[in-house]
Coordinates of C-alpha atoms in Angstrom, one line a residue:
M1 CA -23.6 -3.5 64.0
P2 CA -21.1 -0.6 64.7
G3 CA -20.9 1.3 67.8
K4 CA -19.5 3.2 69.9
A5 CA -18.3 3.0 73.7
V6 CA -20.7 5.6 75.6
A7 CA -20.9 6.1 78.9
T8 CA -23.6 8.1 81.2
G9 CA -21.2 11.3 81.9
Q10 CA -21.5 14.1 79.8
A11 CA -19.0 17.3 78.2
P12 CA -20.3 19.9 78.4
S13 CA -21.3 21.6 74.9
V14 CA -18.2 23.6 74.0
D15 CA -16.1 23.7 70.6
V16 CA -12.8 24.5 71.2
K17 CA -10.7 24.9 67.5
V18 CA -8.0 24.1 67.7
A19 CA -6.8 26.0 64.5
G20 CA -9.6 28.5 62.1
E21 CA -12.7 27.1 60.6
T22 CA -11.7 25.5 57.2
T23 CA -13.9 26.8 54.0
F24 CA -13.6 23.5 51.6
T25 CA -13.2 24.3 47.6
E26 CA -12.5 22.4 45.1
H27 CA -9.1 22.4 44.0
T28 CA -7.2 22.4 40.4
P29 CA -5.3 18.4 40.3
Q30 CA -1.5 18.5 39.6
G31 CA -0.3 16.2 38.0
R32 CA -2.2 12.4 37.5
L33 CA -4.7 11.2 40.8
T34 CA -3.2 8.5 42.6
A35 CA -4.9 5.9 43.7
Q36 CA -3.4 3.8 45.1
R37 CA 0.1 3.2 46.9
G38 CA 2.0 0.8 46.6
L39 CA 2.8 -0.9 49.6
Y40 CA 4.9 -3.6 51.5
A41 CA 4.8 -3.4 55.3
G42 CA 1.8 -2.6 57.1
P43 CA 1.3 0.2 60.0
A44 CA 2.3 -1.9 63.4
P45 CA 4.9 -5.2 63.4
I46 CA 1.2 -7.0 64.8
V47 CA 0.4 -6.6 60.7
S48 CA 1.4 -9.6 58.4
K49 CA 3.4 -8.2 55.3
D50 CA 1.6 -11.1 52.9
L51 CA -1.4 -8.4 53.5
Y52 CA 0.5 -6.3 51.1
A53 CA 2.9 -8.3 48.0
E54 CA 4.3 -12.1 49.0
L55 CA 6.9 -13.5 48.6
E56 CA 6.4 -16.6 46.4
W57 CA 10.2 -17.6 46.5
G58 CA 13.0 -17.2 47.3
S59 CA 14.9 -14.0 49.6
A60 CA 13.3 -9.8 49.5
V61 CA 13.3 -7.6 51.7
R62 CA 9.5 -5.4 52.0
D63 CA 9.7 -1.7 54.2
R64 CA 6.8 0.5 53.9
G65 CA 7.8 1.8 51.1
G66 CA 9.7 -1.0 48.7
V67 CA 10.4 -3.3 48.5
T68 CA 14.6 -5.1 47.7
V69 CA 14.0 -9.1 45.2
E70 CA 17.1 -9.9 46.1
P71 CA 18.3 -12.5 43.3
S72 CA 16.2 -15.5 41.8
S73 CA 13.4 -14.4 43.8
R74 CA 9.8 -13.7 42.9
V75 CA 7.3 -10.9 44.6
S76 CA 3.2 -11.1 44.2
G77 CA 1.6 -8.1 44.5
N78 CA -1.3 -9.9 43.8
T79 CA -2.6 -10.1 48.4
Y80 CA -5.3 -8.0 49.8
F81 CA -3.7 -4.5 50.4
G82 CA -1.5 -5.2 46.9
R83 CA -4.0 -5.3 44.3
F84 CA -6.3 -2.2 42.5
P85 CA -9.6 -2.9 42.4
A86 CA -10.3 -2.4 38.4
S87 CA -13.6 -4.2 38.9
Y88 CA -15.7 -1.4 41.0
W89 CA -12.7 1.2 38.4
Q90 CA -14.7 -0.3 35.9
R91 CA -18.0 -0.5 37.5
W92 CA -18.4 2.8 38.7
T93 CA -16.4 5.7 37.7
T94 CA -15.2 7.0 34.5
V95 CA -12.4 6.2 34.2
T96 CA -10.5 4.2 31.4
E97 CA -7.2 3.4 32.0
V98 CA -4.8 3.2 34.8
A99 CA -1.0 3.2 35.3
V100 CA 1.1 2.1 38.0
E101 CA 4.5 3.4 38.6
A102 CA 7.7 2.3 40.6
V103 CA 11.5 3.9 40.8
V104 CA 13.5 1.2 40.0
T105 CA 17.3 0.2 40.5
G106 CA 19.0 -2.9 39.4
D107 CA 17.7 -5.2 37.3
G108 CA 14.9 -7.9 36.8
Q109 CA 11.5 -7.0 35.4
L110 CA 8.3 -6.0 36.2
S111 CA 4.6 -7.0 35.4
M112 CA 0.7 -6.8 35.7
G113 CA -1.1 -9.3 36.8
A114 CA -4.6 -8.9 36.1
S115 CA -7.6 -11.8 37.1
D116 CA -11.4 -11.9 35.8
V117 CA -13.8 -12.9 37.8
E118 CA -13.0 -16.2 38.7
G119 CA -9.6 -15.4 39.9
E120 CA -8.0 -16.4 37.0
P121 CA -4.5 -14.9 36.1
R122 CA -3.0 -13.4 33.7
V123 CA 0.0 -10.6 32.0
I124 CA -0.8 -7.4 31.1
T125 CA 1.9 -6.3 30.2
A126 CA 5.7 -6.2 31.3
E127 CA 9.4 -4.5 31.2
Q128 CA 13.0 -5.6 31.5
V129 CA 15.2 -2.9 33.6
T130 CA 18.7 -3.7 33.7
G131 CA 21.3 -1.9 35.3
A132 CA 19.2 1.0 36.3
K133 CA 19.0 4.0 38.5
Q134 CA 16.2 5.8 40.0
Q135 CA 14.6 4.6 37.0
L136 CA 10.7 5.6 36.7
V137 CA 9.2 2.3 35.1
T138 CA 5.3 3.3 33.8
L139 CA 3.2 0.6 33.0
T140 CA -0.8 0.4 32.4
A141 CA -4.1 -1.1 31.1
K142 CA -7.2 -0.8 29.9
L143 CA -10.0 -0.4 32.5
D144 CA -12.2 -3.0 30.3
K145 CA -12.8 -6.4 30.8
F146 CA -12.8 -6.7 34.1
Y147 CA -17.3 -5.7 34.5
D148 CA -18.4 -8.7 36.5
G149 CA -14.7 -9.2 38.6
G150 CA -11.3 -8.8 38.7
A151 CA -7.9 -6.6 39.3
L152 CA -4.8 -5.9 38.5
W153 CA -1.6 -5.9 40.2
L154 CA 1.8 -5.7 40.7
D155 CA 5.0 -8.7 40.2
L156 CA 8.8 -8.6 40.4
E157 CA 11.0 -10.9 39.3
T158 CA 14.9 -11.7 39.2
E159 CA 17.4 -14.1 37.6
G160 CA 20.7 -15.6 39.5
G161 CA 22.9 -12.3 39.6
Q162 CA 19.7 -10.0 39.5
T163 CA 18.6 -7.2 42.4
L164 CA 16.2 -4.7 42.1
R165 CA 15.0 -2.5 44.4
V166 CA 11.4 -0.7 44.0
E167 CA 10.2 2.1 45.4
R168 CA 8.0 4.6 45.4
V169 CA 4.5 2.2 43.6
R170 CA 2.1 4.1 43.1
W171 CA -1.7 2.6 41.1
T172 CA -2.3 6.0 38.9
V173 CA -5.1 7.9 36.5
E174 CA -6.0 10.9 35.1
A175 CA -7.6 13.1 37.1
P176 CA -10.2 15.7 36.3
E177 CA -10.9 18.8 36.0
K178 CA -11.7 19.6 39.4
I179 CA -10.5 17.3 43.1
R180 CA -13.2 17.8 45.3
P181 CA -11.8 18.3 49.1
T182 CA -12.9 16.2 51.8
A183 CA -12.8 16.1 55.5
V184 CA -12.3 13.7 57.7
T185 CA -14.2 12.8 60.8
I186 CA -13.9 10.8 64.5
C187 CA -16.1 10.4 67.1
T188 CA -14.4 9.4 70.3
M189 CA -15.6 8.6 73.5
N190 CA -12.9 7.7 76.1
R191 CA -11.2 6.4 74.7
A192 CA -8.3 9.0 74.3
D193 CA -5.2 7.1 74.2
D194 CA -6.9 5.1 70.7
C195 CA -8.0 8.0 69.1
L196 CA -4.3 10.0 69.7
K197 CA -3.0 6.6 67.5
N198 CA -4.6 7.2 64.7
L199 CA -3.7 11.5 64.7
Q200 CA -0.4 10.5 64.7
A201 CA -0.9 8.3 62.1
L202 CA -2.4 10.8 59.4
A203 CA 0.1 13.0 60.5
A204 CA 2.6 10.7 60.2
D205 CA 1.6 9.6 56.6
V206 CA 2.1 13.2 54.6
S207 CA 1.0 11.7 51.3
S208 CA -2.5 10.8 52.6
L209 CA -2.8 13.7 54.6
D210 CA -2.4 15.8 51.0
T211 CA -5.8 13.8 50.4
L212 CA -7.7 15.9 52.7
D213 CA -8.7 19.4 54.3
A214 CA -9.3 18.8 57.7
I215 CA -9.7 16.5 60.4
Y216 CA -13.0 17.0 62.5
V217 CA -12.7 15.6 66.2
A218 CA -15.9 15.1 68.5
D219 CA -14.9 14.7 71.8
Q220 CA -18.2 13.4 73.2
G221 CA -16.1 11.8 76.8
T222 CA -14.9 12.8 79.9
D223 CA -11.4 11.7 79.4
L224 CA -10.6 13.3 77.0
V225 CA -8.1 12.9 73.8
E226 CA -6.9 16.9 74.3
S227 CA -5.6 15.9 77.6
R228 CA -3.2 13.7 76.2
D229 CA 0.4 14.2 76.7
G230 CA 1.1 13.8 72.9
F231 CA -1.9 16.4 71.7
E232 CA 0.0 19.2 71.8
Q233 CA 2.4 17.4 68.9
V234 CA 0.0 16.1 66.7
A235 CA -2.4 19.4 67.1
K236 CA 1.4 20.9 65.9
D237 CA 1.5 18.5 62.7
L238 CA -1.4 19.0 61.8
G239 CA -1.7 22.1 61.9
E240 CA -4.7 24.7 60.2
K241 CA -6.5 20.7 59.2
L242 CA -7.2 20.0 62.8
H243 CA -10.9 20.7 64.7
Y244 CA -11.3 19.5 68.3
I245 CA -14.8 20.0 69.3
K246 CA -15.8 18.6 72.9
Q247 CA -19.2 18.3 72.6
P248 CA -22.2 16.2 74.5
N249 CA -22.5 12.5 74.4
L250 CA -24.8 11.5 71.7
G251 CA -23.8 8.7 70.3
G252 CA -21.6 7.5 67.2
A253 CA -24.9 9.5 65.3
G254 CA -24.3 12.4 67.2
G255 CA -20.0 12.5 66.6
F256 CA -20.5 11.1 62.9
T257 CA -23.0 13.3 61.8
R258 CA -20.9 16.8 63.5
G259 CA -19.0 16.3 60.8
L260 CA -21.4 16.3 58.3
Y261 CA -23.1 18.9 59.9
E262 CA -20.0 21.5 59.8
V263 CA -18.6 20.6 56.2
A264 CA -22.3 21.4 54.9
G265 CA -21.7 24.7 56.9
H266 CA -18.2 25.3 56.2
T267 CA -18.8 24.6 51.9
A268 CA -18.6 27.2 49.0
T269 CA -19.3 23.3 46.4
E270 CA -21.5 20.4 47.1
H271 CA -18.6 18.2 45.1
A272 CA -17.0 17.9 49.7
N273 CA -16.9 14.5 51.1
V274 CA -17.1 13.6 54.7
L275 CA -15.1 10.2 56.0
F276 CA -16.4 8.8 59.0
M277 CA -13.8 7.2 60.7
D278 CA -13.6 5.2 64.4
D279 CA -12.0 6.0 67.0
D280 CA -10.5 2.4 68.0
V281 CA -9.1 1.6 64.9
L282 CA -5.6 0.7 63.8
L283 CA -5.6 3.0 61.1
E284 CA -3.3 1.8 57.7
P285 CA -3.6 5.8 56.4
D286 CA -3.7 4.8 52.5
L287 CA -7.5 4.4 53.3
V288 CA -7.7 7.8 52.9
I289 CA -6.6 8.2 50.1
R290 CA -8.0 5.4 48.1
M291 CA -10.8 5.8 48.9
T292 CA -11.3 10.2 48.5
A293 CA -9.7 8.7 44.9
F294 CA -12.1 6.6 43.8
S295 CA -14.6 9.6 44.7
N296 CA -13.4 11.8 42.8
R297 CA -13.5 9.7 39.9
Q298 CA -17.1 8.3 40.7
A299 CA -19.8 8.4 37.9
N300 CA -22.5 9.0 40.1
P301 CA -22.2 10.2 43.9
I302 CA -21.7 7.6 45.8
I303 CA -21.8 6.0 49.2
V304 CA -17.9 4.4 49.2
G305 CA -17.6 2.5 52.6
G306 CA -13.6 1.1 53.3
Q307 CA -13.3 -3.0 54.0
M308 CA -13.7 -3.9 57.8
L309 CA -11.0 -6.5 59.1
N310 CA -10.5 -8.0 62.3
L311 CA -8.1 -6.4 64.8
L312 CA -7.9 -9.8 67.5
H313 CA -7.4 -11.2 63.8
P314 CA -5.4 -8.9 61.3
N315 CA -5.2 -11.5 59.1
Q316 CA -9.6 -11.2 58.7
L317 CA -11.6 -10.4 56.7
H318 CA -14.5 -9.7 58.1
V319 CA -16.6 -9.3 55.2
G320 CA -16.9 -8.3 51.3
A321 CA -20.1 -6.4 51.8
E322 CA -23.0 -6.7 53.2
Y323 CA -26.3 -5.9 53.0
A324 CA -29.9 -5.9 55.5
N325 CA -32.8 -8.2 55.9
L326 CA -34.3 -4.9 57.6
N327 CA -38.3 -7.0 58.2
T328 CA -36.5 -9.8 60.2
L329 CA -34.2 -7.5 62.1
E330 CA -30.8 -8.8 60.4
P331 CA -28.1 -6.5 59.4
G332 CA -24.7 -7.5 58.4
K333 CA -25.7 -10.6 56.3
P334 CA -23.1 -11.6 53.7
V335 CA -24.3 -10.3 49.7
E336 CA -24.0 -13.5 47.5
H337 CA -20.8 -14.8 47.1
S338 CA -19.4 -12.4 49.6
L339 CA -16.3 -13.7 51.9
E340 CA -16.6 -13.9 55.2
T341 CA -14.4 -14.3 58.1
A342 CA -12.0 -14.9 55.2
D343 CA -8.4 -15.9 56.1
L344 CA -7.2 -13.2 52.9
L345 CA -3.7 -15.3 53.8
G346 CA -5.4 -18.5 53.4
I347 CA -7.6 -21.0 50.8
D348 CA -11.3 -21.2 50.4
E349 CA -11.6 -25.3 51.2
E350 CA -14.3 -25.7 48.7
T351 CA -12.1 -23.9 45.5
L352 CA -8.6 -24.5 46.5
K353 CA -8.3 -21.5 45.3
P354 CA -6.3 -18.4 48.0
N355 CA -9.2 -16.2 49.4
R356 CA -9.5 -13.4 46.9
Q357 CA -12.3 -11.6 46.3
D358 CA -12.7 -11.1 42.8
R359 CA -16.6 -11.3 41.8
R360 CA -17.2 -7.7 42.6
L361 CA -21.0 -7.3 44.9
D362 CA -23.3 -4.3 45.7
A363 CA -23.2 -3.9 49.3
G364 CA -26.5 -3.3 51.2
Y365 CA -24.6 -0.2 53.1
N366 CA -21.7 0.2 54.8
G367 CA -20.3 0.1 58.5
W368 CA -18.9 3.4 59.4
W369 CA -15.4 2.7 60.9
S370 CA -14.6 3.8 57.6
C371 CA -17.2 4.8 55.2
L372 CA -17.2 8.3 52.7
I373 CA -20.8 10.3 52.1
P374 CA -20.8 12.8 49.6
Y375 CA -22.7 16.4 50.1
E376 CA -24.8 16.1 47.3
V377 CA -26.1 12.9 49.4
V378 CA -26.5 15.1 52.5
K379 CA -28.3 17.6 50.6
A380 CA -31.3 15.3 48.9
V381 CA -31.3 13.4 52.1
G382 CA -30.7 15.0 55.0
Y383 CA -28.5 13.7 57.9
P384 CA -28.4 11.0 59.8
M385 CA -31.6 10.3 62.5
P386 CA -31.1 10.7 66.3
F387 CA -30.7 7.2 66.7
F388 CA -27.1 7.6 69.3
F389 CA -25.7 4.6 67.7
Q390 CA -26.8 1.2 66.6
W391 CA -27.8 0.9 63.4
D392 CA -27.3 5.0 61.3
D393 CA -25.3 3.1 59.1
A394 CA -27.9 1.0 57.8
E395 CA -30.4 3.3 57.6
Y396 CA -28.8 6.2 56.5
S397 CA -26.9 3.9 53.5
Y398 CA -31.2 2.0 52.8
R399 CA -32.1 6.2 53.1
A400 CA -29.6 7.1 50.4
R401 CA -29.9 3.9 47.8
A402 CA -33.6 4.8 47.6
A403 CA -33.0 8.5 47.1
G404 CA -31.4 7.0 43.8
F405 CA -27.1 6.8 46.0
P406 CA -25.9 3.2 46.8
T407 CA -23.3 2.2 48.5
V408 CA -20.0 0.6 47.0
T409 CA -18.1 -1.5 49.4
L410 CA -14.1 -1.0 48.3
P411 CA -11.8 -3.3 48.4
G412 CA -8.7 -3.0 49.6
A413 CA -9.4 0.3 51.4
G414 CA -9.6 -1.4 55.1
V415 CA -8.4 -1.0 59.0
W416 CA -8.3 -3.4 61.6
H417 CA -12.1 -2.8 64.4
A418 CA -11.8 -5.1 67.2
D419 CA -14.0 -8.6 65.9
F420 CA -17.3 -8.2 66.2
H421 CA -17.8 -11.9 67.8
W422 CA -16.3 -10.6 71.0
K423 CA -18.3 -8.9 71.5
D424 CA -21.0 -9.9 74.2
W425 CA -24.8 -9.6 73.1
D426 CA -25.9 -9.5 76.6
E427 CA -25.4 -5.5 77.2
W428 CA -27.4 -2.2 77.7
H429 CA -26.4 -1.4 74.0
R430 CA -28.5 -4.3 72.3
Y431 CA -31.8 -2.0 73.4
F432 CA -30.9 0.7 71.0
N433 CA -30.0 -1.7 68.4
L434 CA -33.7 -3.5 68.6
R435 CA -35.0 -0.3 68.8
N436 CA -33.5 1.0 66.6
S437 CA -33.7 -1.8 64.2
I438 CA -37.5 -1.6 64.1
I439 CA -37.2 2.3 63.1
T440 CA -35.8 1.4 60.0
A441 CA -38.1 -1.7 59.1
A442 CA -40.8 0.8 59.4
L443 CA -38.9 3.8 57.2
H444 CA -37.6 1.3 54.2
S445 CA -39.7 -1.6 54.5
P446 CA -43.2 -3.5 54.1
F447 CA -43.0 -3.2 57.5
N448 CA -45.1 -7.1 57.7
L449 CA -46.2 -6.4 61.3
N450 CA -46.9 -11.2 61.9
L451 CA -43.3 -11.7 60.5
L452 CA -41.6 -9.1 63.0
S453 CA -43.8 -10.3 65.3
R454 CA -42.4 -13.6 64.9
V455 CA -39.3 -12.8 64.4
L456 CA -40.1 -11.1 67.6
V457 CA -41.5 -13.9 70.2
A458 CA -38.8 -16.7 68.7
Q459 CA -36.2 -14.4 70.2
I460 CA -38.3 -13.6 73.9
V461 CA -38.8 -17.7 73.7
R462 CA -35.2 -17.7 73.8
Y463 CA -34.1 -15.8 76.0
L464 CA -37.0 -16.6 78.7
L465 CA -35.5 -20.7 77.8
G466 CA -31.5 -19.6 78.3
M467 CA -32.2 -17.2 81.6
Q468 CA -31.7 -13.5 80.3
Y469 CA -35.1 -12.0 81.7
G470 CA -32.8 -8.7 81.8
L471 CA -32.4 -9.2 77.7
T472 CA -35.6 -10.4 77.5
A473 CA -36.7 -6.4 80.0
T474 CA -34.1 -4.8 77.3
L475 CA -36.3 -5.9 74.1
L476 CA -39.5 -5.0 75.7
K477 CA -38.4 -1.6 76.1
A478 CA -37.2 -1.7 72.9
V479 CA -40.4 -2.0 70.9
E480 CA -42.4 -0.2 73.8
D481 CA -39.9 3.0 72.5
F482 CA -40.1 2.0 69.4
L483 CA -44.4 1.7 69.7
E484 CA -44.3 5.4 71.5
G485 CA -43.2 7.1 68.6
P486 CA -40.4 9.5 66.8
E487 CA -40.9 11.7 71.1
V488 CA -38.4 9.2 71.7
L489 CA -36.1 10.4 69.5
R490 CA -35.9 13.5 70.7
D491 CA -33.3 14.2 73.0
G492 CA -30.5 12.2 70.6
G493 CA -30.7 8.9 72.9
V494 CA -29.3 10.1 76.6
A495 CA -32.1 9.8 78.0
A496 CA -32.7 6.2 76.2
M497 CA -28.9 5.1 77.4
Q498 CA -29.8 6.2 81.2
E499 CA -32.2 4.4 81.2
I500 CA -31.6 0.5 80.1
R501 CA -29.2 0.3 82.1
R502 CA -31.5 1.0 85.4
I503 CA -33.5 -1.6 84.1
R504 CA -31.2 -3.7 83.5
D505 CA -28.7 -3.8 86.9
A506 CA -32.3 -5.4 88.4
Y507 CA -31.6 -8.6 86.2
P508 CA -28.5 -10.5 88.1
E509 CA -27.6 -12.4 85.1
T510 CA -26.5 -9.3 83.2
K511 CA -23.5 -8.7 85.4
R512 CA -20.1 -9.8 84.8
H513 CA -17.5 -12.0 87.5
K514 CA -14.5 -13.2 87.3
A515 CA -14.6 -17.4 87.2
T516 CA -12.5 -17.4 90.3
D517 CA -15.4 -14.9 92.1
V518 CA -18.6 -16.0 91.6
P519 CA -20.9 -14.2 94.5
G520 CA -22.7 -17.7 96.4
I521 CA -20.6 -20.0 94.6
A522 CA -18.1 -22.3 94.9
S523 CA -15.5 -21.9 92.3
N524 CA -14.7 -25.3 92.5
D525 CA -17.8 -26.4 92.5
I526 CA -18.3 -25.0 88.9
G527 CA -17.8 -28.0 85.9
I528 CA -18.3 -27.6 82.7
I529 CA -21.0 -29.4 81.0
N530 CA -21.8 -29.7 77.2
A531 CA -24.1 -29.6 75.0
A532 CA -25.6 -32.0 73.0
P533 CA -25.6 -31.3 69.3
R534 CA -28.4 -29.1 67.6
P535 CA -31.7 -30.6 67.8
S536 CA -33.0 -32.6 64.6
L537 CA -36.5 -32.0 65.9
Q538 CA -35.9 -28.3 67.2
R539 CA -39.7 -27.0 67.2
L540 CA -40.4 -31.0 69.9
V541 CA -37.6 -29.8 71.8
L542 CA -38.8 -26.4 71.9
I543 CA -42.4 -27.8 73.7
K544 CA -40.9 -29.8 75.8
R545 CA -37.9 -27.5 77.2
I546 CA -41.0 -24.7 77.9
L547 CA -43.7 -27.4 79.2
D548 CA -40.1 -28.6 81.7
R549 CA -39.5 -25.2 82.5
V550 CA -43.3 -24.7 83.3
L551 CA -43.4 -27.6 85.6
G552 CA -40.2 -26.2 87.2
R553 CA -38.1 -29.6 86.1
T554 CA -34.6 -29.9 85.6
R555 CA -31.7 -31.5 84.2
F556 CA -28.9 -30.2 86.6
S557 CA -28.5 -27.6 89.6
L558 CA -25.3 -25.9 88.1
G559 CA -22.8 -26.1 85.4
A560 CA -20.1 -24.0 83.5
I561 CA -20.1 -22.9 79.9
P562 CA -18.7 -22.0 77.3
N563 CA -19.7 -19.1 74.8
D564 CA -20.0 -21.5 72.5
E565 CA -22.5 -23.8 73.8
A566 CA -24.8 -21.2 74.8
H567 CA -27.8 -22.5 73.0
W568 CA -31.1 -22.2 75.2
W569 CA -32.1 -26.0 74.3
H570 CA -28.8 -26.8 76.4
I571 CA -28.8 -23.5 78.9
A572 CA -32.9 -24.8 80.0
Q573 CA -31.9 -27.5 81.2
F574 CA -30.3 -25.6 84.1
D575 CA -30.9 -24.8 87.9
T576 CA -27.8 -22.5 87.3
A577 CA -25.9 -22.1 84.6
V578 CA -22.7 -19.8 85.0
V579 CA -21.9 -19.1 80.8
T580 CA -18.5 -17.4 79.6
D581 CA -18.9 -13.9 77.7
A582 CA -18.0 -13.6 74.4
N583 CA -15.8 -11.4 75.2
Q584 CA -13.8 -13.9 77.2
E585 CA -13.3 -11.7 80.2
G586 CA -15.7 -12.8 82.9
V587 CA -18.9 -15.1 83.3
R588 CA -22.1 -14.5 84.2
V589 CA -24.9 -15.9 86.3
R590 CA -27.8 -17.4 85.1
S591 CA -29.9 -18.9 88.5
Y592 CA -33.6 -19.9 86.9
D593 CA -36.4 -17.7 87.8
K594 CA -39.8 -19.1 87.8
A595 CA -41.4 -15.7 88.4
K596 CA -40.1 -13.6 86.3
M597 CA -39.6 -15.8 84.0
I598 CA -44.3 -15.4 84.2
D599 CA -43.9 -11.7 84.8
L600 CA -41.8 -11.3 81.2
A601 CA -43.4 -14.2 79.3
R602 CA -47.3 -12.2 79.8
R603 CA -45.9 -8.9 79.4
S604 CA -44.4 -9.9 76.4
A605 CA -47.5 -11.3 75.1
K606 CA -49.3 -7.7 75.4
V607 CA -46.1 -5.7 74.4
I608 CA -46.2 -8.3 71.0
N609 CA -50.1 -7.9 70.7
R610 CA -49.8 -4.1 70.9
L611 CA -46.8 -4.2 68.4
R612 CA -49.2 -6.3 65.9
K613 CA -52.3 -2.8 66.1
E614 CA -50.5 -0.3 66.8
G615 CA -47.7 -0.9 64.2
A616 CA -49.0 0.6 61.3
A617 CA -49.7 3.8 62.7
V618 CA -46.4 4.5 64.3
Q619 CA -44.7 4.0 61.3
E620 CA -46.9 7.0 59.5
Q621 CA -45.2 8.5 62.4
Y622 CA -42.2 7.9 62.2
K623 CA -42.4 8.8 58.5
R624 CA -43.9 11.9 58.8
A625 CA -41.4 13.0 61.2
M626 CA -38.2 11.4 59.6
P627 CA -37.3 15.3 57.5
E628 CA -37.1 16.9 61.0
L629 CA -35.7 14.8 63.3
T630 CA -32.4 14.4 59.5
S631 CA -32.7 18.2 59.1
R632 CA -29.4 20.6 59.7
D633 CA -32.8 22.6 62.2
N634 CA -32.2 18.9 64.9
W635 CA -28.9 18.3 64.6
T636 CA -28.9 22.4 66.0
R637 CA -30.6 22.3 68.7
L638 CA -29.4 18.6 70.0
Y639 CA -25.3 20.4 69.5
G640 CA -26.4 22.8 72.4
L641 CA -25.1 25.1 69.2

């Protein structure tokens, strides 16, 4: 689950506004509504232009606002950012027709392509231009054959001797009677440079800025955004739209909720939107246009989520749409037919077709790297739970869904976020992941305690065999705090954050080292010992590894293990294993400690037994407490207002 970086330092509870208060009211539209722009280059050099438009043959010059197609060339918009998600617009909005407009100079052909649920292409309409000089060309298509899947895009083609310049491409739909006011909320915590870059990106993009009424920055850190040299200028550029707030560190939940809180306190209409946005993303500003336009034409209020692309691998889509298995505490499950860690410039190995999301997907929830929440949802179900971070996004979406507000993950509305699989699992934030997942399961699932207990026991056994004693203690603390009931959420998670760090400090394997500076081990003595393949008879191997551990039998005294081979059945054969972190920035030293293993195993048995006996009663406590925990009054108290 995504979450915000947090630390123990607390910023003062001071509310500093760069501008006066914004009162949110609906706007009268001026002409047609821009649903998305046709762009031909990304917001940064690391982003491939092929994500925006693909040169199929010939030569072309692609820039942010347009493209020059040289003679005998073809440029296709059948790309991640070039496609208009027609299926989603047909299913979730009241729009029946879409137009793509372009300002054209020169000679050539513009055609509107379309796909179906299987990705098969077809041409909807085309227009040939000759001797055009800044000519406005408009192509239209009905949204009537895309229910299960399919998209629209703009293709450009020239023949010998022709040159075509196309710019100011806009996909437009009929505007609603009133435009919903929208505020962006950025939660930040000691990522001042990242946050400033995204404010600058918004300020530099006039079109996306026009769709926003306000931008709230909830700064919860000690290294403040306002301390940067560029802040004064970006504050001037954003003018009255920017509201910079310093508040106590309440994690991602507290930072994002502040935007909902402010909009709710200053809106003259319930038809308002709040768009959550992470501070450490590489922003495509057109996301703001795409998500707000979609929300403005929704048939009924829905949560609109943006997709995540992997920042370290900018061509990769993290997932097309996801859901959570609540009772087994599994977030981030790809829905059926979803792309997952897919190269958007590559092909599917099974179908040999390009990796395009043509089939329409129904999401369970959407991460808060970019997620738009209508005020109607807040009025109906309240504010997010004070989870600090982790699972706040999933809990809120499942609560909203139960009240009739589904979540839609909109293709083509994407931001780049740090790759999740490069984040190490054995960190203090695992406490919040576990505790909050159990609370979410208690609130929104059948909460089968036998199944949940088996899931937790399986995790504990793997952790103990893998000599992850601190991670085991983290899990136990999470379950114990769940059993304490709703009171554990009273302070928004501040005390729990400090306590879990203290607990983990007692376990040496939770600390990261450089491979050349491992305490007590000579660097040259640590050689890689590779893992055998996954055992076919895992249960028998598991029993054997447990017996070996209890009897103190090991196969290797010392060895280095690559992260992708750090499996329980391999690590359980070592006295000491030097394991690479997922982030590739260092290693952890896991050493066998029989006393710790037995002590943690005994504690685990007691805690899981408590969960079986007390879980149902505690579940009812959380359900009764949820209205108060998610109330405006509770967040007012937490913000110290």
